[in-house]
Coordinates of C-alpha atoms in Angstrom, one line a residue:
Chain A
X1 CA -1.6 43.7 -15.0
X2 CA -4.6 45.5 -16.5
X3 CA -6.4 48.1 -14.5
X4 CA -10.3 47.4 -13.7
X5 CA -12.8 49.5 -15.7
X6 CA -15.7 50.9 -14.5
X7 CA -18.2 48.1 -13.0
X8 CA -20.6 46.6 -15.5
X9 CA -18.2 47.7 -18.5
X10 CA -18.1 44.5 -20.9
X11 CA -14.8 43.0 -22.8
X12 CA -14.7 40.2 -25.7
X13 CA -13.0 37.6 -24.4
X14 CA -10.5 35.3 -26.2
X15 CA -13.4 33.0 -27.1
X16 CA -15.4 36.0 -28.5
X17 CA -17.7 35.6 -26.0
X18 CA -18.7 39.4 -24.1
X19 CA -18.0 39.7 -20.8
X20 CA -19.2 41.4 -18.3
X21 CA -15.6 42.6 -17.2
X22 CA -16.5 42.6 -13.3
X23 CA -16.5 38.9 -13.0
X24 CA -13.6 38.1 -13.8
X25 CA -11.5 36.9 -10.8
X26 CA -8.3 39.0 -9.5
X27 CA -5.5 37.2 -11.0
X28 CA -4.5 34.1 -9.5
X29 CA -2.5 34.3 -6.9
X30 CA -2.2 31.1 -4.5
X31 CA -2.4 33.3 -1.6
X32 CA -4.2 32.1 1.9
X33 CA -5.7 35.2 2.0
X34 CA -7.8 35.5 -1.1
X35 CA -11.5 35.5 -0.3
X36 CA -13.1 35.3 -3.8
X37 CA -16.5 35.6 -2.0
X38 CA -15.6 39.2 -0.9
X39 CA -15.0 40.3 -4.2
X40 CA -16.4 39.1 -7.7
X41 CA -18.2 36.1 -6.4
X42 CA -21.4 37.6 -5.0
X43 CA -23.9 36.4 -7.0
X44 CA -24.7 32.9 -4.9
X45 CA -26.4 31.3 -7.9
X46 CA -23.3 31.5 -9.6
X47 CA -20.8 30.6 -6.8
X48 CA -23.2 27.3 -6.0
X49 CA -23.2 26.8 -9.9
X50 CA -19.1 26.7 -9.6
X51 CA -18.9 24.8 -6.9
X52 CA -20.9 22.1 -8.6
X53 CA -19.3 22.1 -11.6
X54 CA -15.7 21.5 -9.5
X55 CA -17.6 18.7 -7.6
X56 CA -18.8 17.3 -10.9
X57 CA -15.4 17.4 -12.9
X58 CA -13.3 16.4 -9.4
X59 CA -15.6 13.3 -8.7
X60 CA -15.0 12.2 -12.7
X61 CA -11.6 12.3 -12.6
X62 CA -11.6 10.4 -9.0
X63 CA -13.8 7.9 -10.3
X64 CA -12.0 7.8 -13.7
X65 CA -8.7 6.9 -12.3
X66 CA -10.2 4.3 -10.0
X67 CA -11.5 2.9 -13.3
X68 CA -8.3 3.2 -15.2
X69 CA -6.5 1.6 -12.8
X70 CA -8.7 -1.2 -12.3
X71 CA -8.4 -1.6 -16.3
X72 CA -5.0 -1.0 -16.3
X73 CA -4.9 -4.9 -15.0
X74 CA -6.0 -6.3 -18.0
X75 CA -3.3 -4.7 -19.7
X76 CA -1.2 -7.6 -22.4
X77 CA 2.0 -6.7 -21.0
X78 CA 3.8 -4.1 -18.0
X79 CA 4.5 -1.3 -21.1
X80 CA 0.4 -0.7 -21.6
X81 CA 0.0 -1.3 -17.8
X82 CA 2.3 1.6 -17.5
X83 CA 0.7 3.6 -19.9
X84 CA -2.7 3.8 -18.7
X85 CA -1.9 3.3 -15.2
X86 CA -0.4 7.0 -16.4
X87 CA -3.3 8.3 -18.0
X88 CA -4.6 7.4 -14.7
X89 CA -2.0 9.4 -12.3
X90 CA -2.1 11.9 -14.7
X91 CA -6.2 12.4 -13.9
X92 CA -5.4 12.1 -10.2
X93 CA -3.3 15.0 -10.4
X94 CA -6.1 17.8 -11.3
X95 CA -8.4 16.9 -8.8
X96 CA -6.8 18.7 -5.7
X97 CA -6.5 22.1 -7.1
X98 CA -10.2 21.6 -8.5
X99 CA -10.9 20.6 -4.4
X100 CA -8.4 23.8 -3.2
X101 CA -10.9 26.1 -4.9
X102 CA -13.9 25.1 -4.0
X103 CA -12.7 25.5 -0.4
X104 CA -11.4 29.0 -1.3
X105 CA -14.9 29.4 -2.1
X106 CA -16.2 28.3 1.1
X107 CA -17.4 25.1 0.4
X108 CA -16.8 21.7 1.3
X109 CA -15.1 19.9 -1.2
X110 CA -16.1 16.3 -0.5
X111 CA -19.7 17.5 -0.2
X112 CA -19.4 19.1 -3.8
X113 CA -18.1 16.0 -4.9
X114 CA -20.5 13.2 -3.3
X115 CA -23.4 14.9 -4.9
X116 CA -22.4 13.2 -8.2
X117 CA -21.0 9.8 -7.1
X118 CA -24.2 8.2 -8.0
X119 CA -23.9 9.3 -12.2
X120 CA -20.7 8.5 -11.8
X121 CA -21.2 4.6 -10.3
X122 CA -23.8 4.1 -12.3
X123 CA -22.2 4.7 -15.8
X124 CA -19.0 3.0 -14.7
X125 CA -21.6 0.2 -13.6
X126 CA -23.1 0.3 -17.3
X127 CA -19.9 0.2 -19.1
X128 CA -17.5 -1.9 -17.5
X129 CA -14.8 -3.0 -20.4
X130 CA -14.6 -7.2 -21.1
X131 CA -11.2 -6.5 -22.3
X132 CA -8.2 -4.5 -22.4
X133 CA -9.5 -2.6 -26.0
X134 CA -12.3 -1.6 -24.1
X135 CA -11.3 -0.1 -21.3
X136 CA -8.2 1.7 -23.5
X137 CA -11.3 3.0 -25.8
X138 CA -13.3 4.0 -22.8
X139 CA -10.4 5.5 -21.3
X140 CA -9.9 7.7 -24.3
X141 CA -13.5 8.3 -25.6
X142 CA -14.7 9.1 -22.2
X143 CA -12.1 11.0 -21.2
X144 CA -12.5 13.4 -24.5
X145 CA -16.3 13.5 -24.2
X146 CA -16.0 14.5 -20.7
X147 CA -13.6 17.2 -21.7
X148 CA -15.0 18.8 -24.4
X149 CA -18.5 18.9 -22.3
X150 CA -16.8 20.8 -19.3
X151 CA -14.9 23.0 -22.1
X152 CA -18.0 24.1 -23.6
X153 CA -19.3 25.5 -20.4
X154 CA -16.0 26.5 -19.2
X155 CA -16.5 29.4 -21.6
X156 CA -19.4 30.7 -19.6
X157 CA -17.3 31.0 -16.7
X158 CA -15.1 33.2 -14.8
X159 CA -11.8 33.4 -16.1
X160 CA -10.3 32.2 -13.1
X161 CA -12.4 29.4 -12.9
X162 CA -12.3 28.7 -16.8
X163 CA -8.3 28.4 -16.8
X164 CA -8.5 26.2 -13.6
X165 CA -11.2 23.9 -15.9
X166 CA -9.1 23.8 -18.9
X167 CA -6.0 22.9 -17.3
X168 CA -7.5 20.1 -15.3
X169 CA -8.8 18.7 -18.9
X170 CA -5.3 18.2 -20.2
X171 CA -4.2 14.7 -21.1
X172 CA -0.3 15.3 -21.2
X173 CA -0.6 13.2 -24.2
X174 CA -1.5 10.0 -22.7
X175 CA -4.4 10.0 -25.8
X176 CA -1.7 8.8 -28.5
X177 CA -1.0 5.7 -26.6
X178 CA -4.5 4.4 -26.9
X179 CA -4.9 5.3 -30.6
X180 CA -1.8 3.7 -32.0
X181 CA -2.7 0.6 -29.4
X182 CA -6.5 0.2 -30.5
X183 CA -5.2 0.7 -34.5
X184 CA -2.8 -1.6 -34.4
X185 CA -5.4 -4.6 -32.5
X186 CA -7.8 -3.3 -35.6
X187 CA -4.7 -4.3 -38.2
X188 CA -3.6 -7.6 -36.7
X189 CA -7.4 -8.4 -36.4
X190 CA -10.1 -6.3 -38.8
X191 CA -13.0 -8.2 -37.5
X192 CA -13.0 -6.6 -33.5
X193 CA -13.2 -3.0 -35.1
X194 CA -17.2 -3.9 -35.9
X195 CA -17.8 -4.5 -31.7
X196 CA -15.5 -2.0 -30.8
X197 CA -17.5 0.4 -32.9
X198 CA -20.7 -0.7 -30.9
X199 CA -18.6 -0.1 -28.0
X200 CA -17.9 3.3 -28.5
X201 CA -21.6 3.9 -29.4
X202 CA -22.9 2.7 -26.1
X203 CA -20.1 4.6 -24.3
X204 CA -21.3 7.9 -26.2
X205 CA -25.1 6.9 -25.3
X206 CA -24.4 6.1 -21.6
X207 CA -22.3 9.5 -20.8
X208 CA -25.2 11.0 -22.6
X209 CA -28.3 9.8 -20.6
X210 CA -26.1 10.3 -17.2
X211 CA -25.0 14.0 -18.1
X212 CA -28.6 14.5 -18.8
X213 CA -29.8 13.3 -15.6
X214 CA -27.1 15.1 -13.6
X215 CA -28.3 18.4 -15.4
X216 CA -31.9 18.0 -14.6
X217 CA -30.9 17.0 -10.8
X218 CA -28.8 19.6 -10.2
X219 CA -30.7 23.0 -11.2
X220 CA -26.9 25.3 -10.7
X221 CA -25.9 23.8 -13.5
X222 CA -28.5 24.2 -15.9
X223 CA -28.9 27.8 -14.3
X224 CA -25.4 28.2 -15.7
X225 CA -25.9 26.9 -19.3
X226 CA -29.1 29.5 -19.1
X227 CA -27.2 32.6 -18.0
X228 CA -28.5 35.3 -16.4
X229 CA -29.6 39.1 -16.5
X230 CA -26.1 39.9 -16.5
X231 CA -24.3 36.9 -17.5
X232 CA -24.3 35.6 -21.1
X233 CA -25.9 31.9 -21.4
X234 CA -27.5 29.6 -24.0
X235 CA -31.0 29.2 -25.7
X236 CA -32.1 26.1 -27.0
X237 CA -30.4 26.5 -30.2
X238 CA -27.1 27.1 -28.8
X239 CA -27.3 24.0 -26.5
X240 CA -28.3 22.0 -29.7
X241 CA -25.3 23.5 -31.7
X242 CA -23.1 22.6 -28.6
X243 CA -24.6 19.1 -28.5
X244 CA -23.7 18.8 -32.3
X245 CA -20.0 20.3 -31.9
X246 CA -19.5 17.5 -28.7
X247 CA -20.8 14.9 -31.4
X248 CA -18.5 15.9 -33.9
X249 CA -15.7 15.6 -31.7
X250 CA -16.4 12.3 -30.5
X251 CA -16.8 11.2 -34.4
X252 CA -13.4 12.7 -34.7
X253 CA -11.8 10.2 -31.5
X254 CA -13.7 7.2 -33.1
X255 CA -12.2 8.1 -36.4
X256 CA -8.6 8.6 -35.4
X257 CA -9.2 5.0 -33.6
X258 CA -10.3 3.6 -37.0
X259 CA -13.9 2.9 -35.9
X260 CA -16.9 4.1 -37.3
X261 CA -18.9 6.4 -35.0
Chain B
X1 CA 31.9 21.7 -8.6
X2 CA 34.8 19.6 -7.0
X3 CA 37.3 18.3 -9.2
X4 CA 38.1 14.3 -9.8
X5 CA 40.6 13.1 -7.9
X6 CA 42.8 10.2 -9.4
X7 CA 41.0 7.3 -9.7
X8 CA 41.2 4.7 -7.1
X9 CA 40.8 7.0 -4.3
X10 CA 38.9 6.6 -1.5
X11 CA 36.7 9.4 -0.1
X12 CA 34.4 9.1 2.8
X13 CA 30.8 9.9 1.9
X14 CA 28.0 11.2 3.9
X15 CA 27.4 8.4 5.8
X16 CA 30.6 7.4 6.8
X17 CA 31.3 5.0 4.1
X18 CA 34.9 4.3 2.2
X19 CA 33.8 4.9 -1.2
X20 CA 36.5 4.6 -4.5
X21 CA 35.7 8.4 -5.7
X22 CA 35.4 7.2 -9.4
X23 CA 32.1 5.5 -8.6
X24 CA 30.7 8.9 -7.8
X25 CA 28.5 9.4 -10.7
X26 CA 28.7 12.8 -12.7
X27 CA 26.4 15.4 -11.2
X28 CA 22.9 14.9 -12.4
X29 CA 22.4 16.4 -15.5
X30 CA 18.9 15.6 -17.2
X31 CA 20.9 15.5 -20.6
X32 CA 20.0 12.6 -23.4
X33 CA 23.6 12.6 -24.2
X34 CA 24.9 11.7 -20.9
X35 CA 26.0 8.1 -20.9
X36 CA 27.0 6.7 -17.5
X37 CA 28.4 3.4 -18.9
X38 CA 30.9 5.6 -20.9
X39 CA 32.0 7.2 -17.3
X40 CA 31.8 5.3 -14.4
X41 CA 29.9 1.9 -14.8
X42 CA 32.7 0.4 -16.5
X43 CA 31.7 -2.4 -13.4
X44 CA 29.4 -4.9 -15.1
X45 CA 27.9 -6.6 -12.5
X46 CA 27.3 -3.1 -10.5
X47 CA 25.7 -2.2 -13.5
X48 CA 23.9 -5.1 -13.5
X49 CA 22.7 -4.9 -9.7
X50 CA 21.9 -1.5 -10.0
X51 CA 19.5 -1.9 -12.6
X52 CA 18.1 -4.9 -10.9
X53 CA 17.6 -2.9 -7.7
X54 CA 15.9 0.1 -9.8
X55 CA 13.8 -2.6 -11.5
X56 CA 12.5 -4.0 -8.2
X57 CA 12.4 -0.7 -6.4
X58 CA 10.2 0.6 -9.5
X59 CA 8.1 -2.5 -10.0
X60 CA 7.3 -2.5 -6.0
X61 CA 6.0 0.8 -6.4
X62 CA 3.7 -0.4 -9.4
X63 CA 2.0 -3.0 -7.2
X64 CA 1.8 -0.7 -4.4
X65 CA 0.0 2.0 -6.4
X66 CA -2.4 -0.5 -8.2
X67 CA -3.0 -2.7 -4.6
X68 CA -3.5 1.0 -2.4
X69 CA -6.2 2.3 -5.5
X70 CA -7.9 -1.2 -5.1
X71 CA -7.9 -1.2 -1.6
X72 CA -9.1 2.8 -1.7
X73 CA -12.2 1.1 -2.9
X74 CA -13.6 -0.1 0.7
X75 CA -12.8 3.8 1.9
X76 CA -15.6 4.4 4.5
X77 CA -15.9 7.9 2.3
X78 CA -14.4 10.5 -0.5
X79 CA -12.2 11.7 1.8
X80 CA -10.7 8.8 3.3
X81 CA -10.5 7.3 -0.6
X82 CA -8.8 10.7 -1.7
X83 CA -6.0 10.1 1.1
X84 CA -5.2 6.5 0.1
X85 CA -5.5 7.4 -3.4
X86 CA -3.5 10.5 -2.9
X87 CA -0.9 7.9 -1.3
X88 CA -1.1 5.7 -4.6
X89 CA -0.3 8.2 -6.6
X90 CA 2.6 9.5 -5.1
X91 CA 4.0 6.1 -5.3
X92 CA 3.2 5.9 -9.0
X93 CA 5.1 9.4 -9.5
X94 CA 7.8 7.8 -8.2
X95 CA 8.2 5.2 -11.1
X96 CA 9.0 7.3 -14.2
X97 CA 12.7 8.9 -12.8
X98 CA 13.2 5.2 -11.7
X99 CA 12.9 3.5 -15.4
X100 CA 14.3 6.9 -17.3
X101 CA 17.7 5.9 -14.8
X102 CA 17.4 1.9 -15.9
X103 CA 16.9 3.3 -19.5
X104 CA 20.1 5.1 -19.3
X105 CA 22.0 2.8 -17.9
X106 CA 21.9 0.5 -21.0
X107 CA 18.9 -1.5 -20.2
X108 CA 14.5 -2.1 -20.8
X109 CA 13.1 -0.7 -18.5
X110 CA 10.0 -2.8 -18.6
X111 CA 11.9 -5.9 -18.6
X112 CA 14.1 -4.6 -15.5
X113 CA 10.8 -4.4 -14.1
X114 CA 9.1 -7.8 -14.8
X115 CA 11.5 -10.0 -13.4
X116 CA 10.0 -8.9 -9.8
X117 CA 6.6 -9.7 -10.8
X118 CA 5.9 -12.8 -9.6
X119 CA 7.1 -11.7 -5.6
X120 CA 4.9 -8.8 -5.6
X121 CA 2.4 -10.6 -6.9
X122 CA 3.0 -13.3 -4.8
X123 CA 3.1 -10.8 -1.6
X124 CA -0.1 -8.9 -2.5
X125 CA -1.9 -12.4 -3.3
X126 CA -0.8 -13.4 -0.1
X127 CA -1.9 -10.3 2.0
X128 CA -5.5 -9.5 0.4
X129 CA -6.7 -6.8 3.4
X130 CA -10.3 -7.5 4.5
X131 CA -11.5 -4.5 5.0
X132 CA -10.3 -0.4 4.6
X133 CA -8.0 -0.8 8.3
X134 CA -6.1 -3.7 7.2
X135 CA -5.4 -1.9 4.0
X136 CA -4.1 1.2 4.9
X137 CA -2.3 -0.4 7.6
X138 CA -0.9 -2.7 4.9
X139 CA 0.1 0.7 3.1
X140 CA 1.8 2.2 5.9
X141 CA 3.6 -1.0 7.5
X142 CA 4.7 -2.6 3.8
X143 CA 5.7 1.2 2.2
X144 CA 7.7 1.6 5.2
X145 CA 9.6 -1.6 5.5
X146 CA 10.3 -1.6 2.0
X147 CA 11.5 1.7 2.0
X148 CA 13.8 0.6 5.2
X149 CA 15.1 -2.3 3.2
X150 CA 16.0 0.2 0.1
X151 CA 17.3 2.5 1.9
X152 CA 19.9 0.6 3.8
X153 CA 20.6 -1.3 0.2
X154 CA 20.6 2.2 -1.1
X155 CA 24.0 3.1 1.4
X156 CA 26.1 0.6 -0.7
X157 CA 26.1 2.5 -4.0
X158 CA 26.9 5.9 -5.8
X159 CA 26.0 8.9 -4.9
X160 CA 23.3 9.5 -8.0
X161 CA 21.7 6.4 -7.5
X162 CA 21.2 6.7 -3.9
X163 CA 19.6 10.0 -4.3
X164 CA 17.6 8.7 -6.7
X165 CA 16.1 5.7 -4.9
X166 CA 15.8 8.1 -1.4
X167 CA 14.3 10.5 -3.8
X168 CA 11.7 7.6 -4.5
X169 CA 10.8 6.5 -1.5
X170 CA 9.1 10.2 0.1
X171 CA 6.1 9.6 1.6
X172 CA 5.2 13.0 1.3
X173 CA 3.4 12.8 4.8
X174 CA 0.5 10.7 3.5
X175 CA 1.8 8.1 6.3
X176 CA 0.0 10.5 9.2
X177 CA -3.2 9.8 7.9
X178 CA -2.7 5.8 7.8
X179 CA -1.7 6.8 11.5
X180 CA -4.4 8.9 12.7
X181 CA -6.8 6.5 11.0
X182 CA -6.1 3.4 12.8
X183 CA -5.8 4.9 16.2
X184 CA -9.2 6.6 16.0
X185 CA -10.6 3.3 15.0
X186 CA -8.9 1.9 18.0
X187 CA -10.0 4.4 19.9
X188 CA -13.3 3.7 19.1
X189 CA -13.3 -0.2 19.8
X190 CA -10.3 -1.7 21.3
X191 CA -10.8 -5.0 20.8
X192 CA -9.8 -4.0 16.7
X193 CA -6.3 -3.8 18.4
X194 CA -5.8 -7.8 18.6
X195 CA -6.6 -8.5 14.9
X196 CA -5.0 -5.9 13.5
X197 CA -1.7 -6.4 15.7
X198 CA -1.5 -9.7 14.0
X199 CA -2.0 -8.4 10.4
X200 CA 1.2 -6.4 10.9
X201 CA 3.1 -8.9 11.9
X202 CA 1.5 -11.2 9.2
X203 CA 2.7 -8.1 6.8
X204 CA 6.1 -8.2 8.0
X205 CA 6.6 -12.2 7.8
X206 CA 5.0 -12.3 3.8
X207 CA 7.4 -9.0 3.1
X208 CA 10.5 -11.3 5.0
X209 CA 9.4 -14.3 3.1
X210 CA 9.4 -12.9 -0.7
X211 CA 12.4 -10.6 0.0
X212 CA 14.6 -13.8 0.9
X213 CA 13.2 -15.5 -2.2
X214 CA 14.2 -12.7 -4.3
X215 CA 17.5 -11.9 -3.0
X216 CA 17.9 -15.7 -3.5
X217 CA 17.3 -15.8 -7.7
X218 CA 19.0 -12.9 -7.9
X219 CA 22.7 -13.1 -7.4
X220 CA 23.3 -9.7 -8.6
X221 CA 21.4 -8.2 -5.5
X222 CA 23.2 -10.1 -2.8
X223 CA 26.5 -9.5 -4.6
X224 CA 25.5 -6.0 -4.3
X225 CA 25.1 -6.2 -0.4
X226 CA 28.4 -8.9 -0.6
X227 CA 30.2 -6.0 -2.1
X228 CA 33.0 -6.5 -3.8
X229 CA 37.2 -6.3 -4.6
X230 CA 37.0 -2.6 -4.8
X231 CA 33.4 -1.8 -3.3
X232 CA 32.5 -2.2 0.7
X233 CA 29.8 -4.6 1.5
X234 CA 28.2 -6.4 4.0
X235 CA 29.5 -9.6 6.0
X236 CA 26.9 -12.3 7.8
X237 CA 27.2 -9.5 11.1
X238 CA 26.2 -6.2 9.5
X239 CA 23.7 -8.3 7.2
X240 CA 22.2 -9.3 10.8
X241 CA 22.1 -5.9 12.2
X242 CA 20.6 -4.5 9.0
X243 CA 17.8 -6.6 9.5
X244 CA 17.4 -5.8 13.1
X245 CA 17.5 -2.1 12.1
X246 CA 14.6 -3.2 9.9
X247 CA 12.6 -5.1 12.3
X248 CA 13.1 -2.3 15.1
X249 CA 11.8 0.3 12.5
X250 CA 8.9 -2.1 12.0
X251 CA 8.0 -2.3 15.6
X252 CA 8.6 1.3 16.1
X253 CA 5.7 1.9 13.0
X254 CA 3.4 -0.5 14.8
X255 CA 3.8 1.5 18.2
X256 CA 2.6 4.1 16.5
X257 CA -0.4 2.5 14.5
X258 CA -1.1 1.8 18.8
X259 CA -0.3 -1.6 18.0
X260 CA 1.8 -4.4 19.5
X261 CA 4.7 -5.4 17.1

């Protein structure tokens, strides 16, 4: 373990970014007794910021895997049931220790949640699949958006909080399964790749105008992007070089799916 | 380690059962190049029930998860949904070790499976809950009868798959919740009580129902119970008691729902 420099001393992290070395979080250790809000967690803007980031991601992958499931059922046989009702566990599974620590940072972890149940609802709402395809592209396309968004501003986080982020993001290689399913539908059948391009489109265009909305409802988070007198953050030009690095990828997904983005 | 004693010995196991030591299965050893037909599943139609029993075991716990995330949906809030979901997913984790065991044994997994479609499906078709009560008691009542049911069927083979299925059927406590649940709502209005007292016992009388039908197409399950030559089984008595064992457990889960069985 490294010793603790001097207060306000910076260090370049592993993403290059410089840090102001006092927040970073002691090192995680699942103990009863750490109080992050005694130590490195005193600036409040920044601990409500965390907390509603946690809400935000915890609440997507709840309502996520009450989504998958749900399109799990139009699965053609038990084999692609199986493998999205996975993809679906497999989201289940990060929420709690997102929930554990924003309890550990005095909050209440359903409260940080409901705050973003209505996004949530309403995209599901706006993109229910007609068919299995569908919900196996939304599944994967959503699920990668989501997790290169909450990677980008990961890296303006704690490091505590940023590993906790990144490891809730993984997808244990679920991802493959809907790639070689949605290529091979495309070579039996060349004519659905044309609609499920559109699909994809819409599903890019509806995460987009609900992640907007959620950032200019909740101020913490935009806050966060911004930075702060002793936190690094982003100007406008860094937001639209973030917004073009999140479009990329996505291009990316609906390429390895064989559909035009 | 013990060593193998000759084969056709008998050896008492844990509970009390005469068991021919060469149906002990080696220890588990997650290796890919263990091969239990080489050892001891020379026994086809063991083999045959086994997998059967994993199939239906496994598929239950499918319909389980994807009945308990639908049924999460009329949660009267986030936290309530969490603990029923939380409940689903445990079941689901239950399903991989399940169909990596059928796998080994020689057979499809999926297939295994999807010959006990159509009495789950049946079941859950048959026992839509109305509202969030009747489906977490639904969770609580059906995962515990079934888990009675596979438990005692679980007593009549080898030592590896017993473990296995015991191994499957942890609630991991998420039963206290179903319990605390429905006697608050009790609490609150006891004429709930009535309605709900019947639900259980409709429960128990669809889970009766399609059990019987499936032990009926499959011969290879009530052989397993039957036992055989060089295996104990079950006659028309112990069969009885069984299911009083099963119906007493039931009762005893309803008691403590505050509910008359």
């Amino acid at each position: 373990m490294r010793t603790r420099p001097s207060s306000g001393q910076q260090v370049r992290t592993a993403d290059g970014l410089v840090w102001p070395w006092y927040r970073y979080a002691p090192p995680v250790t699942e103990s009863a007794t750490f109080d992050p809000l005694a130590g490195d967690f005193g600036d409040e803007a920044y601990r409500e910021a965390v907390i509603d980031l946690l809400g935000v991601i915890a609440y997507g992958e709840l309502s996520a895997f009450e989504r998958m499931v749900d399109d799990a059922e139009m699965a053609p046989n038990l084999q692609a049931k199986m493998a999205l009702a996975g993809m679906a566990a497999t989201e289940f599974g990060h929420i709690q220790p997102l929930l554990d620590r924003i309890s550990a940072l005095g909050a209440d972890p359903v409260e940080a949640m409901q705050r973003f149940e209505k996004p949530f609802d309403d995209f599901h709402a706006h993109t229910a699949p007609r068919d299995w395809l569908e919900g196996l592209i939304k599944a994967y396309v959503g699920d990668g958006l989501a997790a290169d968004f909450y990677r980008e501003v990961a890296a303006f986080l704690d490091k505590q909080t940023r590993d906790l982020i990144v490891g809730s993001l993984a997808d244990e290689g679920h991802a493959a399964f809907a790639v070689e399913q949605v290529r091979a539908a495309i070579a039996a059948d060349p004519r659905v790749g044309g609609r499920l391009a559109l699909w994809g489109r819409r599903l890019m265009g509806e995460a987009l105008s609900q992640a907007q909305r959620t950032a200019a409802d909740r101020d913490s988070l935009t806050a966060l992007l911004a930075g702060g007198i002793d936190r690094p953050g982003m100007d406008l030009a860094s937001i639209s070089r973030m917004f073009s690095r999140i479009t990329e990828r996505h291009a990316e997904r609906m390429s390895a799916l064989g559909l035009d983005a």
